[in-house]
PDB file of C-alpha atoms in Angstrom:
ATOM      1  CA  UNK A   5      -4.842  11.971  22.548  1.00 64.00           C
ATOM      2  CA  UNK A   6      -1.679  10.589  23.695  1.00 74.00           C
ATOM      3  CA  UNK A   7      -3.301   7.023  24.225  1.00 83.00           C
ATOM      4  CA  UNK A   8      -1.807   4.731  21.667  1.00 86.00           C
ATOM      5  CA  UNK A   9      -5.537   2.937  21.880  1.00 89.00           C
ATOM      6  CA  UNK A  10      -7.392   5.890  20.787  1.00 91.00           C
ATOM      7  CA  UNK A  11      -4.638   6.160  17.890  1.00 93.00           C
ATOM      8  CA  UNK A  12      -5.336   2.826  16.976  1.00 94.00           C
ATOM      9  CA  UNK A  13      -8.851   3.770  16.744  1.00 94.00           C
ATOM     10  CA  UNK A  14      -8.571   6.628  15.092  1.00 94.00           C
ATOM     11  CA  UNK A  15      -6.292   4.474  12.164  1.00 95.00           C
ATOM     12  CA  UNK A  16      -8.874   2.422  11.503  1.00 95.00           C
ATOM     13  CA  UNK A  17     -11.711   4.759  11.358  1.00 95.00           C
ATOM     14  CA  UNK A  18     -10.238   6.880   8.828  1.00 95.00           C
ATOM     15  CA  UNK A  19      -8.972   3.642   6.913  1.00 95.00           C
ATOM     16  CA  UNK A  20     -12.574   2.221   7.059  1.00 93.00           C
ATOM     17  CA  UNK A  21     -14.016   5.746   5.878  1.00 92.00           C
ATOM     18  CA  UNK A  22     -11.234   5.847   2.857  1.00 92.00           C
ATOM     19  CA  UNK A  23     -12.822   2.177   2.431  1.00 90.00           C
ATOM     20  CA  UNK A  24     -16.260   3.355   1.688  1.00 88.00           C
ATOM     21  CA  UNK A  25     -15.454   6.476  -0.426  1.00 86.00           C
ATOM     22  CA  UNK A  26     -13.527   3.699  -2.339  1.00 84.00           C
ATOM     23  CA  UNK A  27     -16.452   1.525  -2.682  1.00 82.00           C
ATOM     24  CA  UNK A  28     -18.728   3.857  -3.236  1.00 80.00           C
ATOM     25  CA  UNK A  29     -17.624   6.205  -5.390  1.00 80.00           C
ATOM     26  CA  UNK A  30     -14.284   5.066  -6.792  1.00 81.00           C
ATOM     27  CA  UNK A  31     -15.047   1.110  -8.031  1.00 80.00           C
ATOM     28  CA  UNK A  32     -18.108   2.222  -9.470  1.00 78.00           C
ATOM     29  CA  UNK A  33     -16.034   5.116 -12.186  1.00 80.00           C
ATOM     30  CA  UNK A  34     -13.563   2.153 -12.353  1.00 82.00           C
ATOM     31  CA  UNK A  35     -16.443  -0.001 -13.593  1.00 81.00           C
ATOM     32  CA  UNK A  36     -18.090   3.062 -15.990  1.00 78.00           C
ATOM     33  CA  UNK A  37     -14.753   3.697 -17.394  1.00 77.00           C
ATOM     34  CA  UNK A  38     -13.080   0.291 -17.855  1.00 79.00           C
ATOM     35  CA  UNK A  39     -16.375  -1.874 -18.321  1.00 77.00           C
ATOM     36  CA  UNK A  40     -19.232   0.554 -19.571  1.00 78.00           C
ATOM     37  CA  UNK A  41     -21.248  -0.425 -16.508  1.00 76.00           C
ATOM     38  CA  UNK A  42     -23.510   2.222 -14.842  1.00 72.00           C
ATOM     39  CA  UNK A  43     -24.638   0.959 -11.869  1.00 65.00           C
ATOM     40  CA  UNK A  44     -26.325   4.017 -11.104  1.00 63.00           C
ATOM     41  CA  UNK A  45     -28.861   2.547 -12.928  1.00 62.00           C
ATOM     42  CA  UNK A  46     -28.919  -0.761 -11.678  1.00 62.00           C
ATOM     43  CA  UNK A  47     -30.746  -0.082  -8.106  1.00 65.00           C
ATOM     44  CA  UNK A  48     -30.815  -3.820  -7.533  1.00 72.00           C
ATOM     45  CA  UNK A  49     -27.260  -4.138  -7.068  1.00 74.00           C
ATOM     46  CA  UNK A  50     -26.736  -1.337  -4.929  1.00 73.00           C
ATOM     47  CA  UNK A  51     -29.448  -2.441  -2.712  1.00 82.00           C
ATOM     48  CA  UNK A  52     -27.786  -5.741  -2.493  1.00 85.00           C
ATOM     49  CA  UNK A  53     -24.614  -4.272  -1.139  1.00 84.00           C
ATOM     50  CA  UNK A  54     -26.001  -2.269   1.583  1.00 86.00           C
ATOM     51  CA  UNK A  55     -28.062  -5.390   2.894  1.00 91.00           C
ATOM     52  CA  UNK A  56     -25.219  -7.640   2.909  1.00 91.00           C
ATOM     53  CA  UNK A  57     -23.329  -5.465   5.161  1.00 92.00           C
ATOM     54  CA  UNK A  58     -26.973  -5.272   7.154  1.00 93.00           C
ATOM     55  CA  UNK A  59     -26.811  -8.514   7.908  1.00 94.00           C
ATOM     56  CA  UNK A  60     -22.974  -9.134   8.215  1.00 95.00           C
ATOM     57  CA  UNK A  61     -22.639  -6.751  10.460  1.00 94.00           C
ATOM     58  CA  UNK A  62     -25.877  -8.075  12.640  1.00 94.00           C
ATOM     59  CA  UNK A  63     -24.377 -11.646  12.309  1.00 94.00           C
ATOM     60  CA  UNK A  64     -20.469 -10.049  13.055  1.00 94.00           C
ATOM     61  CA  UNK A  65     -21.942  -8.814  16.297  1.00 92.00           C
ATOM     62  CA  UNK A  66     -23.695 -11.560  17.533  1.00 94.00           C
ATOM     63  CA  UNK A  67     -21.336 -13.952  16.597  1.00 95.00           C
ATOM     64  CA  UNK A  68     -18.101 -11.911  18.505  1.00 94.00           C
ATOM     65  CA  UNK A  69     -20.292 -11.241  21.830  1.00 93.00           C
ATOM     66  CA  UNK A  70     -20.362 -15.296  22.034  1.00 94.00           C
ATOM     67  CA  UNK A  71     -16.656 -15.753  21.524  1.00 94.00           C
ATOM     68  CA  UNK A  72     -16.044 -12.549  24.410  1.00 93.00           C
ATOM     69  CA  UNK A  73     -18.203 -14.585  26.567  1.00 93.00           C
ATOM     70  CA  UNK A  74     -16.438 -18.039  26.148  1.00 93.00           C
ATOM     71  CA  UNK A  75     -13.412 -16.519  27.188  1.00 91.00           C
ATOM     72  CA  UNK A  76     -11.803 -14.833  24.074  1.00 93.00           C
ATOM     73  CA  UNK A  77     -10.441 -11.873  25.200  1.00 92.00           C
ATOM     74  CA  UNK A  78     -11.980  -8.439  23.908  1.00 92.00           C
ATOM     75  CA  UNK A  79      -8.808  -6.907  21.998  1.00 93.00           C
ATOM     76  CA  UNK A  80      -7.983 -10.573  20.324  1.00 95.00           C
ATOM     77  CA  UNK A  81     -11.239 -10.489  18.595  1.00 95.00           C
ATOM     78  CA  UNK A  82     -11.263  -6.640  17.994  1.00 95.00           C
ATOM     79  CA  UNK A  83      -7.926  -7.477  16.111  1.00 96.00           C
ATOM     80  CA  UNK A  84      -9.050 -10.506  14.565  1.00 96.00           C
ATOM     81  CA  UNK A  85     -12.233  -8.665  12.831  1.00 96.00           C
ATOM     82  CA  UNK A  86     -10.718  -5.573  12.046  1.00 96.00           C
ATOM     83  CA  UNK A  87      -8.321  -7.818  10.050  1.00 96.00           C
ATOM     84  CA  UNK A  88     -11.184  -9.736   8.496  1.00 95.00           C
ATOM     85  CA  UNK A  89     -12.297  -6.517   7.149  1.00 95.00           C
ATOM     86  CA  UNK A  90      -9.194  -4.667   5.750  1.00 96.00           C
ATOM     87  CA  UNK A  91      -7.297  -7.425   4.448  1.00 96.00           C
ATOM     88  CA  UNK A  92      -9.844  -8.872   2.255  1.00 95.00           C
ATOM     89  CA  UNK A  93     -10.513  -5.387   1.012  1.00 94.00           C
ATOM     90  CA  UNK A  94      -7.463  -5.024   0.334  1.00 95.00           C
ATOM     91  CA  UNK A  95      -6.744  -7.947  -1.474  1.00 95.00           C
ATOM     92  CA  UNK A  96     -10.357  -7.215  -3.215  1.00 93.00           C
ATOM     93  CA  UNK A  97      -9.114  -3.903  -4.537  1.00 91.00           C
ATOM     94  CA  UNK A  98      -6.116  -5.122  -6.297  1.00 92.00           C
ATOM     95  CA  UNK A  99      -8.219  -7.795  -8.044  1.00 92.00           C
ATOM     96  CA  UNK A 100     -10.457  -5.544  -9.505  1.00 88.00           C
ATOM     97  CA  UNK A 101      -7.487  -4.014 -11.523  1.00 85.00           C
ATOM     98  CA  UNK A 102      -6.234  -6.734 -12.734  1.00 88.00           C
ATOM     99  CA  UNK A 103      -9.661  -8.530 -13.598  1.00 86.00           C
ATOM    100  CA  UNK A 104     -10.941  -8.130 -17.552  1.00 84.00           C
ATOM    101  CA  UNK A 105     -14.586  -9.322 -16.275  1.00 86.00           C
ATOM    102  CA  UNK A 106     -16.882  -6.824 -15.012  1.00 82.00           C
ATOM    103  CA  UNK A 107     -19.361  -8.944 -13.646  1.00 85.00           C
ATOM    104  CA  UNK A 108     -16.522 -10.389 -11.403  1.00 89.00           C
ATOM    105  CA  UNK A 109     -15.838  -6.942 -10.074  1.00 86.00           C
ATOM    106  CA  UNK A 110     -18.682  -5.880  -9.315  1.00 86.00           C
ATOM    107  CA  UNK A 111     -19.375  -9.425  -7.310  1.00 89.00           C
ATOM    108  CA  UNK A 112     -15.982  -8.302  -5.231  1.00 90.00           C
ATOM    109  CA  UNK A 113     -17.416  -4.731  -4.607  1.00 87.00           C
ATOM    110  CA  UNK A 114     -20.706  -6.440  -3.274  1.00 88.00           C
ATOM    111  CA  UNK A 115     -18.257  -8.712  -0.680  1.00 92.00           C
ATOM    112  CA  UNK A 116     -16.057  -5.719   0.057  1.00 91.00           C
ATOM    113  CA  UNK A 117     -19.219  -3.640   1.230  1.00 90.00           C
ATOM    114  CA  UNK A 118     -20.594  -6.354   2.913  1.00 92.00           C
ATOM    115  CA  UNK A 119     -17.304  -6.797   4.797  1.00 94.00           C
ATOM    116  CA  UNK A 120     -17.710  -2.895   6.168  1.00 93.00           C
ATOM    117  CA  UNK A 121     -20.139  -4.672   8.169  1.00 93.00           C
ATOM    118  CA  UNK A 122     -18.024  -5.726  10.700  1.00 95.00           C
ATOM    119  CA  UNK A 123     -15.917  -2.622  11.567  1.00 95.00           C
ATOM    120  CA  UNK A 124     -18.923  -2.999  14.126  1.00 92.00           C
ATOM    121  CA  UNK A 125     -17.609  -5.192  15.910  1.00 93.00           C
ATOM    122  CA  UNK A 126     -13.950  -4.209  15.608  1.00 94.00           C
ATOM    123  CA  UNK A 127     -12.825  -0.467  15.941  1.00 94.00           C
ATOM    124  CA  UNK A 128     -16.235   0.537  16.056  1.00 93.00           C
ATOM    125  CA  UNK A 129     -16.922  -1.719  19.761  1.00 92.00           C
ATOM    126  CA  UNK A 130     -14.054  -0.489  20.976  1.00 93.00           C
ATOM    127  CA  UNK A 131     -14.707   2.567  21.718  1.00 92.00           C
ATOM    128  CA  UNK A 132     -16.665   1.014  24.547  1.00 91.00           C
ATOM    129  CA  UNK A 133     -14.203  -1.245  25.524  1.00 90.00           C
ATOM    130  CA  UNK A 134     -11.234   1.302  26.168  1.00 90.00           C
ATOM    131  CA  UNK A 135     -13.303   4.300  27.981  1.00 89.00           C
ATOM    132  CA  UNK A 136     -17.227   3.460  28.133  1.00 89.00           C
ATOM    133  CA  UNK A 137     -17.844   6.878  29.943  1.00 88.00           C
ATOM    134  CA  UNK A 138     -16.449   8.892  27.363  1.00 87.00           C
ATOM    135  CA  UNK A 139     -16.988   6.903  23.832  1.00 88.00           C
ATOM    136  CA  UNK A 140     -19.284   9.611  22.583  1.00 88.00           C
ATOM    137  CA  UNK A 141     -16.227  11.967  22.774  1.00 89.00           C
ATOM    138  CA  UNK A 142     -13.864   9.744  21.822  1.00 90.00           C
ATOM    139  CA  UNK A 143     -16.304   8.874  18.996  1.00 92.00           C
ATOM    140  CA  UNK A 144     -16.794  12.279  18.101  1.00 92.00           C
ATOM    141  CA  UNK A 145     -12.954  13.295  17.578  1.00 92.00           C
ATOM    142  CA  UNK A 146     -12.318   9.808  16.073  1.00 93.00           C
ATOM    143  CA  UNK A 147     -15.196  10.702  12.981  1.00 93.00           C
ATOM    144  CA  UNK A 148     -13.707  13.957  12.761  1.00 92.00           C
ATOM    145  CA  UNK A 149     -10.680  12.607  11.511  1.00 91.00           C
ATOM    146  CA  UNK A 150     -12.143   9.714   9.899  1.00 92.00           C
ATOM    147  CA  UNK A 151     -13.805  12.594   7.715  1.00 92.00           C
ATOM    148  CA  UNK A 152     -10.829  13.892   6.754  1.00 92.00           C
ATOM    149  CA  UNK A 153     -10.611  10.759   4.462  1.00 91.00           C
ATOM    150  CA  UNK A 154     -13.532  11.798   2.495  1.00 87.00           C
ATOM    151  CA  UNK A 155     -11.618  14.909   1.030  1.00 90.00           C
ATOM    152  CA  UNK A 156      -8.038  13.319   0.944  1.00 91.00           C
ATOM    153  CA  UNK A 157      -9.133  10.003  -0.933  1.00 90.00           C
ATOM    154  CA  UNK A 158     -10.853  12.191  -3.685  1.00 87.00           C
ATOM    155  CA  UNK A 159      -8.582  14.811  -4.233  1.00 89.00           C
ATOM    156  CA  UNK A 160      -5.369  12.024  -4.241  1.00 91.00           C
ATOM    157  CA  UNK A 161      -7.628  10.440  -6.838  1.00 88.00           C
ATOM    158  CA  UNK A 162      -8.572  13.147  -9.055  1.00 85.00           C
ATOM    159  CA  UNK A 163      -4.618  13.342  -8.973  1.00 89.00           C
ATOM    160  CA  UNK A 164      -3.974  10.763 -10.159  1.00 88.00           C
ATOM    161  CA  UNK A 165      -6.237   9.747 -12.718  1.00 84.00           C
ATOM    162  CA  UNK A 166      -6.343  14.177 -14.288  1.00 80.00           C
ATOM    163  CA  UNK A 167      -9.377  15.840 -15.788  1.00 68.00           C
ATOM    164  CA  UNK A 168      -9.590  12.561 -18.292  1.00 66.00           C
ATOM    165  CA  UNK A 169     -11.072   9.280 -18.114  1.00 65.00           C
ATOM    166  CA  UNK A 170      -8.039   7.191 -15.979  1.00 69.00           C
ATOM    167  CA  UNK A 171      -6.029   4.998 -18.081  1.00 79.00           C
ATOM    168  CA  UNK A 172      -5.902   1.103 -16.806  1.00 80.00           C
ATOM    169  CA  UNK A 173      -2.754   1.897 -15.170  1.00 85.00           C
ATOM    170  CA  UNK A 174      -3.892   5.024 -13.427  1.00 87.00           C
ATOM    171  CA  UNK A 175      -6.738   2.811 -11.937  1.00 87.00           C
ATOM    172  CA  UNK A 176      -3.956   0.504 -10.886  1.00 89.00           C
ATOM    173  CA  UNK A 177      -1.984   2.683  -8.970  1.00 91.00           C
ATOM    174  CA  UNK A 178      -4.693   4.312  -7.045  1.00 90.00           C
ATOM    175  CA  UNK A 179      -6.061   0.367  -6.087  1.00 91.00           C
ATOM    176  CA  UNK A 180      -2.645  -0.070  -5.063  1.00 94.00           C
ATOM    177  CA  UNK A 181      -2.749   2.913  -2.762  1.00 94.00           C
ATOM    178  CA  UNK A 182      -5.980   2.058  -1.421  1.00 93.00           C
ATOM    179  CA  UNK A 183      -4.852  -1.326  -0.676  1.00 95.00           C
ATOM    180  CA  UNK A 184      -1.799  -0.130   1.322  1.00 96.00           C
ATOM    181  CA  UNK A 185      -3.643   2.545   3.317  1.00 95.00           C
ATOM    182  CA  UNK A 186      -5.698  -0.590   4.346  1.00 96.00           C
ATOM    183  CA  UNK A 187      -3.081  -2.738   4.965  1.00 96.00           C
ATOM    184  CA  UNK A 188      -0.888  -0.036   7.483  1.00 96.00           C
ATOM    185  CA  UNK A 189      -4.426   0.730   9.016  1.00 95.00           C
ATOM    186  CA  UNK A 190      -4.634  -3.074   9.774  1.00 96.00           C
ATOM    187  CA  UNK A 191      -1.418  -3.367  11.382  1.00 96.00           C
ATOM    188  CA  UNK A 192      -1.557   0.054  13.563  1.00 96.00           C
ATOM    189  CA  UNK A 193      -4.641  -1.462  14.530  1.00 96.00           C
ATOM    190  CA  UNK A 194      -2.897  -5.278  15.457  1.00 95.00           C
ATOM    191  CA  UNK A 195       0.187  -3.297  17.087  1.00 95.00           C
ATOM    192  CA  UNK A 196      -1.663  -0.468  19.476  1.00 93.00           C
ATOM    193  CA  UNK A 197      -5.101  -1.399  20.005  1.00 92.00           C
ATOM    194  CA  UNK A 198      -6.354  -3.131  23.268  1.00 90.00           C
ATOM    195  CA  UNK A 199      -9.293  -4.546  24.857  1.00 87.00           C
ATOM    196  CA  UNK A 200      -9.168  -3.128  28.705  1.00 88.00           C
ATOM    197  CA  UNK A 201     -10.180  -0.134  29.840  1.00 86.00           C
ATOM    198  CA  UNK A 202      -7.828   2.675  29.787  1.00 83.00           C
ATOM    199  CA  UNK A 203      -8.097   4.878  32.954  1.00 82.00           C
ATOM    200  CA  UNK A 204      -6.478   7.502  31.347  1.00 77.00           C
ATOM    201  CA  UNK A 205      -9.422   8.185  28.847  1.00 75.00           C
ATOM    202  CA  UNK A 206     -11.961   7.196  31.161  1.00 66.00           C
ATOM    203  CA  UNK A 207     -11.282   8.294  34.025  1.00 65.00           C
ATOM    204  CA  UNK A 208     -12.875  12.346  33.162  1.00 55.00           C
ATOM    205  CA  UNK A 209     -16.291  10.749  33.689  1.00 48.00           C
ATOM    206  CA  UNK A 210     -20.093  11.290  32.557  1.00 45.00           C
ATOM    207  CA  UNK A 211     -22.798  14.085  33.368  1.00 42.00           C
ATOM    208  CA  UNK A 212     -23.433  11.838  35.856  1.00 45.00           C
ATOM    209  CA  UNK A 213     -20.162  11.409  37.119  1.00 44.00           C
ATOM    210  CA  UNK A 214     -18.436  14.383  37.371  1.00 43.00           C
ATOM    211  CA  UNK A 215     -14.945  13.335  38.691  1.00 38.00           C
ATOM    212  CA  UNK A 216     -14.987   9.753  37.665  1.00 41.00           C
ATOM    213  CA  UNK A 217     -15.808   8.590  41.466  1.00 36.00           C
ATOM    214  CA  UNK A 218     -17.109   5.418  40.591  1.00 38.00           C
ATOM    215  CA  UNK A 219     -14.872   3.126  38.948  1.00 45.00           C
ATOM    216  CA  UNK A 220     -15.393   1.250  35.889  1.00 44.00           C
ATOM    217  CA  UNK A 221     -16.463  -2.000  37.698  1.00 43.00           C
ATOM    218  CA  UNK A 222     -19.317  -0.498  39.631  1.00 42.00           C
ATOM    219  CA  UNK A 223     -21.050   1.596  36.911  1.00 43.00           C
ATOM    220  CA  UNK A 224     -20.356  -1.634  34.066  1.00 41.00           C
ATOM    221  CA  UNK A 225     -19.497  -4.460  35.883  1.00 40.00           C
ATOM    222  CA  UNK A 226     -16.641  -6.768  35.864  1.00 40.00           C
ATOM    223  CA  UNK A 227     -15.428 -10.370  35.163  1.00 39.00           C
ATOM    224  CA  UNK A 228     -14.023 -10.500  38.583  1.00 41.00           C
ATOM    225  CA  UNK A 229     -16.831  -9.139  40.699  1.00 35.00           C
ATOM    226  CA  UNK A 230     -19.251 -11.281  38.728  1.00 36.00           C
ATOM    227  CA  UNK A 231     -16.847 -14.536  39.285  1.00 38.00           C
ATOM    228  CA  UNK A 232     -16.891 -13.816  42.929  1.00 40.00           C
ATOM    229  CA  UNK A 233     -20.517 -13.335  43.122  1.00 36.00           C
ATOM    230  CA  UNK A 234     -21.193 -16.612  41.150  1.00 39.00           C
ATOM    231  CA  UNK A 235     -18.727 -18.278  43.910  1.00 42.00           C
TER     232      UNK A 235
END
């Protein structure tokens, strides 16, 4: 725990789980309240959502793996996607409260769910990337705390909007908030997070590894050892 990495990890795992009890709870009251939309009731749309992030996130992988291997290095495009996913958002969620169509905000809740898709490839890969013998536990104590966003982001909203229907300006503030939480997650992520394995938090090693004999190279291969080999 005293790896700024796994910090940076942790950040954006509790900002991408604030994220989806936005989406998923939050927009949709928004839309009830402000636009007399229930899309509780419109299982086509919600469907929609959930595939585009399907297949973003499918693409998202696919697409990073090829940039890794031509050379990109591993915590560039961790950075680069969790940015592509927060900062939209972000930007996403403030539109919604100022926009007077509801048709348009709805379209930018379907994008913003679809962009959850690639935490994938960004926080959620590098887990691997910074201990691969112990990303289960570092997983494990990451969701923990990434759960704690599902009871802060509902009981700051419940705050903030009281036992009433929110006014349009309680709805703004809480987008605002929502947008900054993703914004600072962003930029712990951009300042702390890396690419390279930290010895630190792998070094405790598997079931099969006791001590952590066999270093990182031998059990998942490196870029070096495979250049020489290819020599």
């Amino acid at each position: 725990l005293s790896c700024p990495m796994s910090w940076a990890i942790f950040a954006a795992h509790f900002c991408a789980g604030w994220a989806v009890n936005m989406f998923v709870t939050f927009l949709p009251m928004f839309v009830h309240d402000r636009f007399g939309m229930d899309l509780t009731k419109t299982g086509a749309i919600v469907c929609v959502m959930w595939l585009a992030e399907v297949v973003v996130e499918q693409g998202a992988g696919a697409y990073v793996d090829k940039k890794i291997q031509a050379g990109y290095g591993r915590g560039f495009m961790r950075k680069v996607v969790q940015c592509m996913v927060f900062l939209p958002q972000a930007v996403m969620i403030v539109a919604c409260s100022y926009c007077s169509n509801g048709t348009l905000v709805v379209c930018l809740l379907i994008m913003a769910v679809a962009l959850q898709g690639l935490n994938a490839s960004g926080y959620g890969a590098n887990f691997f990337d910074i201990a691969p013998s112990n990303a289960g536990v570092l997983f494990g104590i990451s969701n923990t705390m990434a759960t704690l966003s599902g009871i802060a982001a509902p009981a700051l909203t419940g705050y903030i909007l009281g036992k009433e229907d929110g006014t349009f300006t309680q709805w703004r503030t809480v987008f605002w908030i929502d947008a900054s939480i993703l914004i600072g997650g962003a930029m712990v992520f951009v300042v702390a997070a890396s690419g390279e394995l930290q010895p630190e938090l792998d070094r405790c090693g598997s079931l099969d590894d006791e001590a952590g004999a066999f270093p990182h190279s031998t059990k998942y291969g490196s870029t070096e050892i495979a250049s020489k080999a290819n020599a």
